[in-house]
Amino acid sequence: MEIWKLLILFFSAFLGGSAIFMVKSDKSQLLKLILSFSGAYLFAITVLHLIPEAYSGPDHAQIGIFILVGFLFQILLEQFSEGVEHGHIHKHGDSKAFPYGIMISLCLHAFLEGMPLAKDQHNALIFGISLHHIPAAFALASILMQSHFKRNSVLFYISIFAIMAPFGFYVSYGLSNGTIGGVEDYFNKIMGIVIGIFLHISTTILFESSVDHKVSKRKMIAVLCGVGIALLGYFMTGQTHQH
């Protein structure tokens, strides 16, 4: 298990959330471009790598059901997270109540996102998930600041969010190698659920911010760069994905 995977996953989210203390001006446009890039990259990686691999196992006939389950599950999660995983920052007034729904759903979302990274073929996916977690962590930190949490408390909760994707990686690594619970036979079904979540997240990022279905030039460039880098990685390592 490469430690660099865990470090990238953790520090991308942690530094993304910590940036709330360093940003002095509105960086929403930059965050939107990062989101567009990561959304396109996630979508391309899902289509190019995760879906073909999930369908390569002996239980391929059932994978579509689990993809639908993952897609619907993400819709349910967003009823509690308020779209923070998309980088949305909502005003919460002067309430000092802890946003339990947002925190729990966001951590569960990050945990599930870390699960596909257990297999060596998906090293490139770390890049997309890490970029995706930067604005999500920033949005979470912003909500905590609005709720009047102190700096140390904000950093503590951001650390919890940041550790969830590496934890998902660790659990998935154990599952895929049969060292945790001996449930290797269920790994592709778990992957199906994660694929459904990725499809929902990536397509929502790409389409929800487009007014009248029109995409700005900068957003289109960000999307094409995301897809282009995913394709480049696919063709450069294509032979290693053959089953």
GROMACS .gro file of C-alpha atoms in nm, residues 16-17 20-21 84 87-92 135-149 154 158:
model
   28
   16GLY     CA    1  -0.848   2.298   0.074
   17GLY     CA    2  -1.036   2.350   0.399
   20ILE     CA    3  -1.056   2.948   0.427
   21PHE     CA    4  -0.816   3.129   0.665
   84VAL     CA    5  -2.132   2.077  -0.026
   87GLY     CA    6  -1.845   2.310  -0.363
   88HIS     CA    7  -2.172   2.482  -0.274
   89ILE     CA    8  -2.154   2.730   0.012
   90HIS     CA    9  -2.487   2.808   0.172
   91LYS     CA   10  -2.556   3.086   0.418
   92HIS     CA   11  -2.654   2.950   0.757
  135PRO     CA   12  -1.365   2.300  -0.300
  136ALA     CA   13  -1.576   2.057  -0.095
  137ALA     CA   14  -1.349   2.104   0.207
  138PHE     CA   15  -1.343   2.479   0.149
  139ALA     CA   16  -1.723   2.488   0.145
  140LEU     CA   17  -1.740   2.281   0.465
  141ALA     CA   18  -1.492   2.512   0.638
  142SER     CA   19  -1.692   2.814   0.525
  143ILE     CA   20  -2.012   2.671   0.674
  144LEU     CA   21  -1.833   2.599   1.004
  145MET     CA   22  -1.697   2.955   1.009
  146GLN     CA   23  -2.047   3.091   0.949
  147SER     CA   24  -2.161   2.885   1.248
  148HIS     CA   25  -1.898   3.068   1.458
  149PHE     CA   26  -1.668   2.773   1.522
  154VAL     CA   27  -1.270   2.408   1.209
  158ILE     CA   28  -1.169   1.940   0.832
   0.00000   0.00000   0.00000
